[in-house]
Amino acid sequence: MDLQLSGRTALVTGASQGLGRTIALRLAEEGVTLALAARRTDVLDELAKQFPAARRLASVIGYDLYVDGAAERLAEEAVKQLGRVDILINAAGGSRPLPFEAAKEAWYEGMTLNFWRLRELTHALVPGMRENRFGRIVNLTGTSEPASFNAASTAKAAIHAWSKGLSREFAQYNITVNCLQPGRIRSEQIDRKYPTEEARRAFCDAEIPMKRFGQPEELADLAVFLSSPRAGYITGTVIPVDGGMSRFAF
């Protein structure tokens, strides 16, 4: 299937590792010109060497999401480097488990990283998408069944509700907004949480109907499809990619 992505442009945040990295490589394979953004620019420079053609990598952008104004500056730099941003992959963020007694500053930090900056970046880029009458926004979020207190889980729930509203507001301009909920997809973070084959096997046997962890490419391929003109009638969704682990029917 031709995904009709050749000549499109994309900004991928959290591109230095894991799912962001894999999605970026998959988009490049489809002919998308990319700007990669993360704090770890040294890792991004190494990633840049893997791209199938130099013309598909416009720039590597280092940024720190905690700094006020970082999202708006990132949007401005991406537009400068790419000319326009057709696709936004919001893959930055990180787990923030907290005790009940955690100070409000800890909650603020987790919400800033996982929701506020994502919203600010997206809002900075949507007007350009509206002008061009094309936009694809894919947010990597998290489970709807959190096991404990985690600022990231709260932030991801906020992203789901905000994304739904955004999708309804801008669908008429051929802008789609979708969320992907990664289950246990192999990554640096997952490997730290389940460091041994025995730990991974125990979790799979107890929780995952497919009895295995997912591979980054299995989620990345869906993200790339949702980024394409072929997926133009899919918007406002939250899609688990978890091997059947979710227990809710809806």
Short mmCIF file of C-alpha atoms in Angstrom, two decimals:
data_model
loop_
_atom_site.label_atom_id
_atom_site.label_comp_id
_atom_site.label_asym_id
_atom_site.label_seq_id
_atom_site.Cartn_x
_atom_site.Cartn_y
_atom_site.Cartn_z
CA MET A 1 0.00 0.00 0.00
CA ASP A 2 1.26 3.45 -0.93
CA LEU A 3 0.75 5.58 2.19
CA GLN A 4 1.13 8.78 0.13
CA LEU A 5 3.65 10.17 2.58
CA SER A 6 6.46 11.03 0.19
CA GLY A 7 7.20 14.74 0.42
CA ARG A 8 5.49 15.23 3.77
CA THR A 9 7.26 16.67 6.80
CA ALA A 10 7.21 15.63 10.44
CA LEU A 11 8.41 16.71 13.86
CA VAL A 12 9.06 13.81 16.22
CA THR A 13 9.63 14.55 19.90
CA GLY A 14 11.23 12.03 22.24
CA ALA A 15 13.11 10.78 19.18
CA SER A 16 16.32 9.80 20.96
CA GLN A 17 15.08 6.39 22.09
CA GLY A 18 12.30 3.84 22.14
CA LEU A 19 9.10 4.41 20.24
CA GLY A 20 9.90 7.93 19.12
CA ARG A 21 13.12 6.72 17.54
CA THR A 22 11.44 3.80 15.76
CA ILE A 23 8.56 5.93 14.46
CA ALA A 24 11.05 8.46 13.08
CA LEU A 25 12.92 5.76 11.17
CA ARG A 26 9.68 4.31 9.79
CA LEU A 27 8.50 7.74 8.62
CA ALA A 28 11.83 8.29 6.88
CA GLU A 29 11.44 4.98 5.05
CA GLU A 30 8.13 6.32 3.67
CA GLY A 31 9.81 9.44 2.29
CA VAL A 32 8.96 11.89 5.08
CA THR A 33 11.44 14.69 5.83
CA LEU A 34 11.99 14.90 9.56
CA ALA A 35 13.02 17.14 12.40
CA LEU A 36 14.04 15.10 15.44
CA ALA A 37 13.75 16.61 18.91
CA ALA A 38 14.97 15.45 22.31
CA ARG A 39 17.20 16.53 25.18
CA ARG A 40 19.90 14.01 24.26
CA THR A 41 21.29 15.53 21.08
CA ASP A 42 24.31 13.21 21.12
CA VAL A 43 21.96 10.25 20.74
CA LEU A 44 20.02 12.06 18.02
CA ASP A 45 23.25 12.64 16.10
CA GLU A 46 23.90 8.89 16.18
CA LEU A 47 20.33 8.20 15.08
CA ALA A 48 20.72 10.61 12.15
CA LYS A 49 23.36 8.31 10.66
CA GLN A 50 20.76 5.54 10.28
CA PHE A 51 18.43 7.45 7.99
CA PRO A 52 17.95 5.95 4.52
CA ALA A 53 18.66 9.24 2.75
CA ALA A 54 20.18 12.46 4.06
CA ARG A 55 17.50 14.58 2.43
CA ARG A 56 14.90 13.04 4.77
CA LEU A 57 16.52 14.50 7.86
CA ALA A 58 16.19 18.27 7.98
CA SER A 59 17.52 18.83 11.47
CA VAL A 60 18.26 17.61 14.97
CA ILE A 61 16.85 19.91 17.64
CA GLY A 62 17.87 19.80 21.29
CA TYR A 63 15.39 21.14 23.81
CA ASP A 64 14.43 20.89 27.48
CA LEU A 65 10.68 20.64 28.01
CA TYR A 66 10.85 21.95 31.54
CA VAL A 67 11.90 25.42 30.43
CA ASP A 68 9.08 27.93 29.97
CA GLY A 69 8.59 28.73 26.30
CA ALA A 70 10.46 25.62 25.15
CA ALA A 71 7.48 24.22 23.26
CA GLU A 72 6.86 27.40 21.30
CA ARG A 73 10.56 27.75 20.44
CA LEU A 74 10.67 24.12 19.30
CA ALA A 75 7.66 24.68 17.03
CA GLU A 76 9.27 27.79 15.55
CA GLU A 77 12.56 26.00 14.90
CA ALA A 78 10.84 23.00 13.32
CA VAL A 79 8.89 25.21 10.91
CA LYS A 80 12.09 27.07 10.09
CA GLN A 81 13.93 23.84 9.30
CA LEU A 82 11.12 22.00 7.52
CA GLY A 83 9.22 24.85 5.89
CA ARG A 84 6.01 23.48 7.40
CA VAL A 85 5.04 20.68 9.78
CA ASP A 86 2.50 18.22 8.34
CA ILE A 87 2.87 15.55 11.03
CA LEU A 88 3.50 15.86 14.75
CA ILE A 89 4.48 12.80 16.73
CA ASN A 90 4.28 13.58 20.45
CA ALA A 91 6.46 10.83 21.93
CA ALA A 92 8.23 12.74 24.71
CA GLY A 93 7.40 12.05 28.34
CA GLY A 94 8.17 9.68 31.14
CA SER A 95 6.70 7.78 34.07
CA ARG A 96 6.41 9.73 37.32
CA PRO A 97 5.30 7.36 40.15
CA LEU A 98 4.50 9.34 43.29
CA PRO A 99 3.49 8.56 46.86
CA PHE A 100 0.20 9.92 48.17
CA GLU A 101 2.16 12.43 50.28
CA ALA A 102 4.08 13.86 47.30
CA ALA A 103 4.43 17.63 47.24
CA LYS A 104 2.50 19.64 44.70
CA GLU A 105 5.80 20.51 42.97
CA ALA A 106 6.26 16.85 42.06
CA TRP A 107 2.81 16.73 40.52
CA TYR A 108 3.46 19.95 38.66
CA GLU A 109 6.71 18.56 37.25
CA GLY A 110 5.01 15.40 36.02
CA MET A 111 2.11 17.29 34.45
CA THR A 112 4.47 19.80 32.83
CA LEU A 113 6.50 17.11 31.10
CA ASN A 114 3.61 14.86 30.14
CA PHE A 115 0.78 17.27 29.34
CA TRP A 116 1.41 21.03 29.41
CA ARG A 117 4.36 21.12 27.03
CA LEU A 118 2.74 18.65 24.67
CA ARG A 119 -0.37 20.83 24.53
CA GLU A 120 1.68 24.02 24.03
CA LEU A 121 3.71 22.46 21.19
CA THR A 122 0.63 21.16 19.44
CA HIS A 123 -1.25 24.44 19.78
CA ALA A 124 1.74 26.25 18.28
CA LEU A 125 1.71 24.02 15.17
CA VAL A 126 -2.01 23.54 14.52
CA PRO A 127 -2.56 27.00 12.94
CA GLY A 128 -0.04 26.14 10.22
CA MET A 129 -1.74 22.80 9.61
CA ARG A 130 -5.08 24.56 9.33
CA GLU A 131 -3.65 26.99 6.79
CA ASN A 132 -2.27 24.09 4.74
CA ARG A 133 -5.49 22.07 5.13
CA PHE A 134 -3.56 19.02 6.28
CA GLY A 135 -2.33 17.81 9.62
CA ARG A 136 -1.70 14.57 11.46
CA ILE A 137 -1.14 14.54 15.23
CA VAL A 138 -0.29 11.27 16.98
CA ASN A 139 0.12 11.29 20.76
CA LEU A 140 1.79 8.41 22.58
CA THR A 141 -0.02 8.15 25.89
CA GLY A 142 -0.49 5.36 28.42
CA THR A 143 -2.81 2.87 30.00
CA SER A 144 -6.32 3.72 31.15
CA GLU A 145 -5.88 1.17 33.94
CA PRO A 146 -3.09 2.61 36.16
CA ALA A 147 -1.90 0.36 38.95
CA SER A 148 -0.86 3.15 41.33
CA PHE A 149 -0.36 6.89 41.76
CA ASN A 150 1.56 8.25 38.80
CA ALA A 151 1.60 11.83 37.57
CA ALA A 152 2.16 10.54 34.04
CA SER A 153 -1.06 8.49 34.14
CA THR A 154 -3.01 11.56 35.19
CA ALA A 155 -1.39 13.60 32.43
CA LYS A 156 -2.10 10.96 29.80
CA ALA A 157 -5.78 10.88 30.78
CA ALA A 158 -5.80 14.65 30.28
CA ILE A 159 -4.26 14.15 26.83
CA HIS A 160 -7.07 11.77 25.88
CA ALA A 161 -9.78 14.28 26.79
CA TRP A 162 -7.93 17.23 25.25
CA SER A 163 -7.21 15.27 22.05
CA LYS A 164 -10.88 14.44 21.62
CA GLY A 165 -11.81 18.11 21.84
CA LEU A 166 -9.02 19.10 19.46
CA SER A 167 -10.06 16.44 16.95
CA ARG A 168 -13.61 17.77 16.82
CA GLU A 169 -12.49 21.37 16.49
CA PHE A 170 -10.13 20.83 13.55
CA ALA A 171 -11.47 17.80 11.63
CA GLN A 172 -13.01 20.14 9.05
CA TYR A 173 -9.49 21.28 8.10
CA ASN A 174 -8.28 17.74 7.34
CA ILE A 175 -6.41 17.58 10.66
CA THR A 176 -6.65 14.33 12.59
CA VAL A 177 -5.72 13.75 16.23
CA ASN A 178 -5.24 10.24 17.60
CA CYS A 179 -3.70 8.66 20.70
CA LEU A 180 -1.82 5.39 20.94
CA GLN A 181 -1.60 3.58 24.26
CA PRO A 182 1.56 1.46 24.33
CA GLY A 183 1.34 -1.68 26.37
CA ARG A 184 4.52 -3.54 27.24
CA ILE A 185 6.55 -2.57 24.18
CA ARG A 186 10.28 -3.34 24.38
CA SER A 187 12.21 -0.17 25.19
CA GLU A 188 14.89 1.11 27.56
CA GLN A 189 12.24 1.96 30.12
CA ILE A 190 10.50 -1.41 29.90
CA ASP A 191 13.81 -3.28 30.06
CA ARG A 192 14.71 -1.41 33.25
CA LYS A 193 11.37 -2.37 34.79
CA TYR A 194 11.64 -6.02 33.70
CA PRO A 195 15.42 -6.63 33.59
CA THR A 196 15.40 -10.42 33.25
CA GLU A 197 13.78 -12.91 30.92
CA GLU A 198 12.16 -14.52 33.97
CA ALA A 199 10.52 -11.23 34.99
CA ARG A 200 9.25 -10.62 31.47
CA ARG A 201 7.92 -14.16 31.17
CA ALA A 202 6.10 -13.96 34.49
CA PHE A 203 4.34 -10.75 33.50
CA CYS A 204 3.43 -12.03 30.04
CA ASP A 205 1.97 -15.26 31.40
CA ALA A 206 -0.14 -13.39 33.97
CA GLU A 207 -1.27 -10.31 32.02
CA ILE A 208 -0.85 -10.49 28.24
CA PRO A 209 -3.06 -12.77 26.16
CA MET A 210 -0.44 -12.86 23.39
CA LYS A 211 2.11 -14.04 25.99
CA ARG A 212 4.87 -11.70 24.82
CA PHE A 213 6.01 -8.10 24.89
CA GLY A 214 5.48 -6.06 21.75
CA GLN A 215 8.23 -4.83 19.45
CA PRO A 216 8.59 -1.08 18.75
CA GLU A 217 7.94 -1.62 15.05
CA GLU A 218 4.49 -3.06 15.81
CA LEU A 219 3.36 0.26 17.27
CA ALA A 220 5.41 2.42 14.91
CA ASP A 221 3.72 0.97 11.83
CA LEU A 222 0.33 2.01 13.19
CA ALA A 223 1.63 5.49 14.03
CA VAL A 224 2.92 5.87 10.48
CA PHE A 225 -0.42 4.78 9.01
CA LEU A 226 -2.28 7.27 11.20
CA SER A 227 0.14 9.94 9.96
CA SER A 228 -0.77 9.29 6.35
CA PRO A 229 -3.49 10.63 4.03
CA ARG A 230 -4.80 7.06 3.92
CA ALA A 231 -6.01 7.46 7.53
CA GLY A 232 -7.91 10.65 6.85
CA TYR A 233 -11.22 9.40 8.32
CA ILE A 234 -9.72 8.22 11.62
CA THR A 235 -9.68 10.87 14.33
CA GLY A 236 -10.48 11.31 18.01
CA THR A 237 -9.47 7.74 18.84
CA VAL A 238 -7.50 6.15 21.67
CA ILE A 239 -6.02 2.87 20.44
CA PRO A 240 -4.31 0.38 22.79
CA VAL A 241 -1.36 -1.50 21.33
CA ASP A 242 -0.89 -4.03 24.08
CA GLY A 243 -1.35 -7.61 22.89
CA GLY A 244 -4.89 -7.70 24.35
CA MET A 245 -3.83 -6.70 27.86
CA SER A 246 -6.55 -4.05 28.32
CA ARG A 247 -9.60 -5.42 30.07
CA PHE A 248 -12.12 -2.71 29.18
CA ALA A 249 -14.34 -3.39 26.18
CA PHE A 250 -14.60 0.34 25.42
#
